Amino acid sequence: MTPAFPTFNLRDENELSLNLIEAQYELLKSKNSANAKSLLVLICGIELAGKGEAVKQFREWIDPRYLRVKALLPQLIQPQQPIWLRYTPEFPATGQICLMFGAWYSDLLATAMHSSKPFDYTVFKSYIDAIHSYEQDLIHNNIEVVKIWFDLSWKSLQKRLDHMDAHEQQLHQLYGLDWRNKKQYDTLQKVRKQITHHWFIIDGENKQKRDQMFAQYILYRIQQSKQHIPIETLPWRQHPIPDNLLHPATQHKSKEEYKAEIAELSKTVARLLRQEKRKIVLAFEGMDASGKGGAIKRIIKKLDPREYDIHTIAAPEQYELRRPYLWRFWTRLQKGRNIQIFDRTWYGRVLVERLEGYAKPHEWQRAYGEINRFETDLSHHQTIVIKFWLAISKDEQERRFKARESTPHKRFKITDEDWRNRAKWDKYLDATADMLAHTSTHLAPWHVIATDDKYTARIEVLKTIIKRLHGN
Amino acid sequence: MTPAFPTFNLRDENELSLNLIEAQYELLKSKNSANAKSLLVLICGIELAGKGEAVKQFREWIDPRYLRVKALLPQLIQPQQPIWLRYTPEFPATGQICLMFGAWYSDLLATAMHSSKPFDYTVFKSYIDAIHSYEQDLIHNNIEVVKIWFDLSWKSLQKRLDHMDAHEQQLHQLYGLDWRNKKQYDTLQKVRKQITHHWFIIDGENKQKRDQMFAQYILYRIQQSKQHIPIETLPWRQHPIPDNLLHPATQHKSKEEYKAEIAELSKTVARLLRQEKRKIVLAFEGMDASGKGGAIKRIIKKLDPREYDIHTIAAPEQYELRRPYLWRFWTRLQKGRNIQIFDRTWYGRVLVERLEGYAKPHEWQRAYGEINRFETDLSHHQTIVIKFWLAISKDEQERRFKARESTPHKRFKITDEDWRNRAKWDKYLDATADMLAHTSTHLAPWHVIATDDKYTARIEVLKTIIKRLHGN
C-alpha cells in the first residue's frame, strides 16, 4: 500500500515551513490517541547527492525540538541477528519523527557491494522480502515507514568530487565506496534499483528542488498518516481446546525419583546451553501458578547469573506503549547475552491483551502472523527459539493459590488480580488454543507441558531443552 | 557515610524471604515519592567465592519480578570516557534493585592486574578518588550504592578448582585471571584491599552463611535507605549579576560584514571539529530567543548530519525523573558520536528547576559541585566541554518575541510559557550569575556572549570554538 507520490511544485518556503510545523504538531498532539503514528524516514542514496544538506534544511523548516536524526555506520549483514534488530532502539515513539540515515538498506547495499564472495541473488532477494514483511508489520503497528533515495548522475557526481578539497573527499570515502569508479557506480545503481521501486526518488542535481521535494514528501506522508486504514475484522474461527489443556496428566513423581533425575538434567542443560554457539531464547507462558518460575530456576541451577538474562515481563510502561508491542522485546534481545529467558513473553498480545481488550480484534488477530515472522527471523539468524506452555488443571491452580496464600513468604505471589484472571479461565483456554494453533511453527514449535505435577513438569521442560539443543 | 554493618546471625530462611519481600515492596511503593530510592548493588570478588550462587539464592528469596541482574564483561579502562559511563544505561529507577557484577571496580581491577605497563599508583589512586566522588553524587541523587566483596582464601580456591571438571574451569578463566597462580592471587588481594575498606566483605567459605550474609546485608541496606539524610540548607549568598548580563553590547554588524565573515568561520569550525581526535561537547544556554538555535545552525553549516548529534533538551520524561537528573545526559553521551551539541543542558538543574522549585534548595545548591565533577571527569577523558551563555537584554528579547509572533512560520517558537518565563527575567539573571560563578572551571569555562546583535553573537560563538580547539 505505497501512497502515490504527490505532484511537485516549488513552494513558498515560509508557507512550507508553516505547514510542516502544523503537521508536526498535529502528529505530536495525537501521540496517545488510538490512531497515533510515528514517522520513520529512511534515507539512502548516492554520495554527494545532498542527503545531509536536505536534512539540515528540513531541520530548519520544522520544529527541531521534536525531530530526531540518527545515523549508524553501515555494517555488513551479521549472521547472528536479523538485519533490522540493531536499529530498533532508535525507533520513534508515536508523535515523533525520526530521520534515519541508511538503516537496514545501507547494510544490505554494503553487503551486496563489499562482500568478497559475490552476493547470491537468491539470498539478496530473501533479505528484501524479509525486510518488506518487517516494514509492513511496523506500518501496521503505527510506525509509518518513509523511504527516500537521493540520486545523482555519474557526471554530476564527478563534477562535485572535482570541486571538493582533498580533506572533504576523504570524509566522503568514509561512508562508502570509491565514487570515482564508474563500474562500481553502475553496479550500485543496478543493485539499488532492485530495492527502490516504491521509494520516493529525489534527484540531487538541483539543490533547491532537492530540499523542497524532501520536505514536501515528508509533509505529505505526515498528512497521509492520519488516514485510518480501513479495518476488516473477519469472523473469528475459534480453535477447539486441545484435550491435554483440559485434562493435564495427574500422575505424580515421588520426591526421591525427582531429586535423582533433576540434578543430572540441570547439569546437562547448563552444559548444552553454555556450549551452544547459537543464541537461545527460552520463552515461558502458562496460567498463573503453572510453574514457570520453578522451571526457570532449574534451568539456571548450574549456570552463573553472568551467563543469561531473565526477563520478567509485566505490563508495558508508557514509553513502551508508544511503540509496537514487540519493540520492548526487540530492544531486550538486541543488547542481551546469548541465553535469554522470558518469564512471560510477546504472547501477552494474544492472551491478556486479547482478553482485556488492550488489543483490538484486528490487532491480536494480526499478531499471530507478526509473531511468527519475528520468531522465524530470529530462527534464520542463529537463534533457537524454545517456547513452553505449562498447562495445569483449574483445580490444581486453586490448590496452588491456596498453598501460596497460607505461606507467608509466598503470599506476595498471589494477588486479587490472580483470582480475577482465574475467573476468566475458560476464555484463557480459548485464547491459548488459538495461540497454539496459529504460532506453533516448524522452526519455533510450542512445547506443551501438561501436568498437575510440578516435578514432572520441571523434568519435562529440561528434557525438552536437551532434545531441542541436540536436535536442532 | 558508610553505614555500620549489621551483626550477623543465621536466620530462618522463610522469615528472611518474607522480610526481603516486604522491604522490596515498600521500596517499590515509594518510587514516585520525594524520598524514593533505588539500590545499585555492586558485586566483586575472588572467582569461585560464590557470587553467582548468592545472587541466585537471593533471586529466590526476593520477588524476582522487581530485581534486575546485570553483568557486563570487564574491560580495560578506556582513555576516552569516564570509567562509570558505560554502566549508566543500566542504572535502576527509583523503587528498583539492580545487582551489578563488577561494574567500574572490575574495570579498575582488570586494568591494575592486566596492564602490560605497571599501573602507576598515583593514577590508580586518582581513579579511586574519582569513583568515590561519583558514587557520592549517586547517593545524593537517590541511588543507594551497595558494595560487596566476596572473598575466598587461597586454599579454598584451590580446593574448589580441584573439584571442577575441565569444562567448568575453562568457563571461570573467562572472567579473569589464572586462579592457579599464587602470586597473581596475592597481588589481587593487595590491590583490592586499597579499594574495599568500606565494603561489606563476605567470606565464601561457608555457602549457607555466604548466601545469608549477602541477603541480610542487602535487606539491611534497603531498610536503611528509608532514613532521610538530614538536610542542611545553608544561607545562600547570591552572586552579583555581571555587568555584561545587564548591559549586553548593542553594536550592530552590517549584514554584508557578517556574511563575509560567517562563511569562512563555518568552514573553519567544521574542519576543526572534524579533525579533532577528542570528543567535543558544545553546550548552549541562554534566555529564550537568545539565539541558541541560530548559533548551532552556523556550527553545523558545513558538517554532515552524520557527524554530530544535536540534543534539544526539554522537560524530562517520567522514566528519567526516576533517575539522577544527570542520567539522561550520561546515557546520551554514552552512545553518541564525537560531536555532541546540546540545545539547553544539565544546567536546567540550577536554572529552571531552581526557579520553578522542581529542585529543592539543597539540591540545586549541591548541583554546582556535581556538575563540575561531571564536566571535569569528561575533560579528563579526552572530551572538550565548551559552554556558551548567550546574553541579550530584556528589551531585545521583547523585540525578538514580537518578531516571532508576527511571522507565521516562526510563531510556534513563542508560547505563553515564554512570556511567563520572561516575567521571571530578574530571577533568571540571579540564577545565571550564581551558575557562572560556581561552574566556570579551568577545564570547562563559560563563554558569555553578551550582545543584542545576532550576527555578532554567531561570529563570537564560532570564533570561541576555534580558539578552544586550537588552544586546548
CSV table of C-alpha atoms in Angstrom, one decimal, chain A residues 25-168:
chain,number,residue,atom,x,y,z
A,25,TYR,CA,2.3,19.5,16.0
A,26,GLU,CA,-0.8,17.6,15.0
A,27,LEU,CA,1.2,14.4,14.9
A,28,LEU,CA,2.6,15.2,18.3
A,29,LYS,CA,-0.7,16.1,19.8
A,30,SER,CA,-2.2,12.7,18.8
A,31,LYS,CA,0.6,10.8,20.5
A,32,ASN,CA,-1.5,8.9,23.0
A,33,SER,CA,-4.6,8.5,20.8
A,34,ALA,CA,-5.8,5.2,19.2
A,35,ASN,CA,-4.6,6.3,15.8
A,36,ALA,CA,-1.3,7.7,16.9
A,37,LYS,CA,1.5,7.4,14.4
A,38,SER,CA,5.2,8.0,14.3
A,39,LEU,CA,7.3,8.6,11.2
A,40,LEU,CA,10.5,6.6,10.5
A,41,VAL,CA,12.2,8.2,7.5
A,42,LEU,CA,14.9,6.0,5.9
A,43,ILE,CA,17.4,8.0,3.8
A,44,CYS,CA,19.7,6.4,1.3
A,45,GLY,CA,21.4,7.4,-1.8
A,46,ILE,CA,24.4,8.3,-3.9
A,47,GLU,CA,27.1,10.1,-2.1
A,48,LEU,CA,27.1,13.9,-2.5
A,49,ALA,CA,23.6,13.9,-3.8
A,50,GLY,CA,22.8,16.1,-0.8
A,51,LYS,CA,21.1,13.9,1.8
A,52,GLY,CA,22.8,15.7,4.6
A,53,GLU,CA,22.0,19.1,3.1
A,54,ALA,CA,18.4,18.3,2.7
A,55,VAL,CA,18.2,17.0,6.2
A,56,LYS,CA,19.8,20.2,7.6
A,57,GLN,CA,17.3,22.3,5.6
A,58,PHE,CA,14.4,20.2,6.8
A,59,ARG,CA,15.6,20.7,10.3
A,60,GLU,CA,15.4,24.5,9.8
A,61,TRP,CA,11.9,24.4,8.4
A,62,ILE,CA,10.4,22.1,11.1
A,63,ASP,CA,10.5,22.5,14.9
A,64,PRO,CA,13.8,20.8,15.6
A,65,ARG,CA,12.9,20.0,19.2
A,66,TYR,CA,10.7,17.2,18.0
A,67,LEU,CA,12.8,15.8,15.3
A,68,ARG,CA,15.5,13.2,15.8
A,69,VAL,CA,18.2,12.5,13.3
A,70,LYS,CA,20.0,9.2,13.6
A,71,ALA,CA,22.9,7.7,11.7
A,72,LEU,CA,24.7,4.4,12.4
A,73,LEU,CA,27.6,3.4,10.3
A,74,PRO,CA,26.6,0.7,7.8
A,75,GLN,CA,27.9,-2.7,8.6
A,76,LEU,CA,28.0,-6.0,6.7
A,77,ILE,CA,25.0,-8.2,7.4
A,78,GLN,CA,25.6,-10.2,10.6
A,79,PRO,CA,24.6,-13.8,10.5
A,80,GLN,CA,23.6,-13.8,14.2
A,81,GLN,CA,20.8,-11.2,14.1
A,82,PRO,CA,18.0,-10.0,12.0
A,83,ILE,CA,19.1,-7.1,9.8
A,84,TRP,CA,16.7,-4.7,11.4
A,85,LEU,CA,17.5,-5.5,15.1
A,86,ARG,CA,20.3,-3.1,15.7
A,87,TYR,CA,18.2,-0.2,14.6
A,88,THR,CA,15.2,-0.8,16.9
A,89,PRO,CA,16.4,1.1,19.9
A,90,GLU,CA,16.2,4.3,17.8
A,91,PHE,CA,12.6,3.8,16.6
A,92,PRO,CA,10.4,6.8,17.2
A,93,ALA,CA,7.6,6.8,19.7
A,94,THR,CA,4.2,7.8,18.5
A,95,GLY,CA,4.1,11.6,17.8
A,96,GLN,CA,7.8,11.6,16.9
A,97,ILE,CA,9.6,11.9,13.6
A,98,CYS,CA,13.0,10.2,13.2
A,99,LEU,CA,15.2,10.6,10.2
A,100,MET,CA,17.5,7.7,9.9
A,101,PHE,CA,20.4,7.5,7.5
A,102,GLY,CA,20.7,4.2,5.8
A,103,ALA,CA,19.5,1.7,8.4
A,104,TRP,CA,19.0,-1.9,7.1
A,105,TYR,CA,19.2,-0.8,3.5
A,106,SER,CA,22.7,0.5,3.9
A,107,ASP,CA,23.7,-2.7,5.5
A,108,LEU,CA,22.1,-4.6,2.6
A,109,LEU,CA,23.8,-2.5,0.0
A,110,ALA,CA,27.1,-2.5,1.8
A,111,THR,CA,27.0,-6.3,1.9
A,112,ALA,CA,25.9,-6.5,-1.8
A,113,MET,CA,28.7,-4.2,-2.8
A,114,HIS,CA,31.5,-5.2,-0.5
A,115,SER,CA,31.3,-8.8,0.0
A,116,SER,CA,34.3,-10.7,-1.1
A,117,LYS,CA,32.2,-13.5,-2.2
A,118,PRO,CA,29.6,-12.4,-4.8
A,119,PHE,CA,26.3,-11.9,-3.1
A,120,ASP,CA,23.9,-14.7,-4.1
A,121,TYR,CA,20.9,-13.2,-5.8
A,122,THR,CA,18.5,-15.6,-4.0
A,123,VAL,CA,19.9,-14.6,-0.7
A,124,PHE,CA,19.7,-10.9,-1.6
A,125,LYS,CA,16.1,-11.4,-2.7
A,126,SER,CA,15.2,-13.2,0.5
A,127,TYR,CA,16.6,-10.3,2.6
A,128,ILE,CA,14.5,-7.9,0.6
A,129,ASP,CA,11.4,-10.0,1.2
A,130,ALA,CA,12.1,-10.3,4.9
A,131,ILE,CA,12.6,-6.5,5.2
A,132,HIS,CA,9.4,-5.8,3.4
A,133,SER,CA,7.4,-8.0,5.6
A,134,TYR,CA,9.1,-6.4,8.6
A,135,GLU,CA,8.3,-2.9,7.4
A,136,GLN,CA,4.7,-4.0,6.8
A,137,ASP,CA,4.5,-5.0,10.4
A,138,LEU,CA,5.9,-1.7,11.5
A,139,ILE,CA,3.3,0.1,9.5
A,140,HIS,CA,0.5,-1.9,11.0
A,141,ASN,CA,1.9,-1.0,14.4
A,142,ASN,CA,1.8,2.7,13.9
A,143,ILE,CA,5.2,3.4,12.5
A,144,GLU,CA,4.9,5.0,9.1
A,145,VAL,CA,8.0,3.9,7.1
A,146,VAL,CA,9.1,6.5,4.6
A,147,LYS,CA,11.8,5.6,2.2
A,148,ILE,CA,13.7,8.2,0.2
A,149,TRP,CA,16.5,7.7,-2.3
A,150,PHE,CA,18.8,10.6,-3.2
A,151,ASP,CA,20.0,10.0,-6.7
A,152,LEU,CA,22.8,11.7,-8.7
A,153,SER,CA,24.0,11.2,-12.2
A,154,TRP,CA,27.6,9.9,-12.7
A,155,LYS,CA,28.5,13.2,-14.4
A,156,SER,CA,27.2,15.4,-11.6
A,157,LEU,CA,28.9,13.2,-9.0
A,158,GLN,CA,32.2,13.5,-10.7
A,159,LYS,CA,31.8,17.3,-11.0
A,160,ARG,CA,31.1,17.6,-7.3
A,161,LEU,CA,34.0,15.4,-6.4
A,162,ASP,CA,36.2,17.7,-8.6
A,163,HIS,CA,35.1,20.7,-6.6
A,164,MET,CA,35.9,19.3,-3.2
A,165,ASP,CA,39.2,19.6,-1.5
A,166,ALA,CA,41.2,16.5,-0.6
A,167,HIS,CA,40.1,16.7,3.0
A,168,GLU,CA,36.4,16.6,2.2
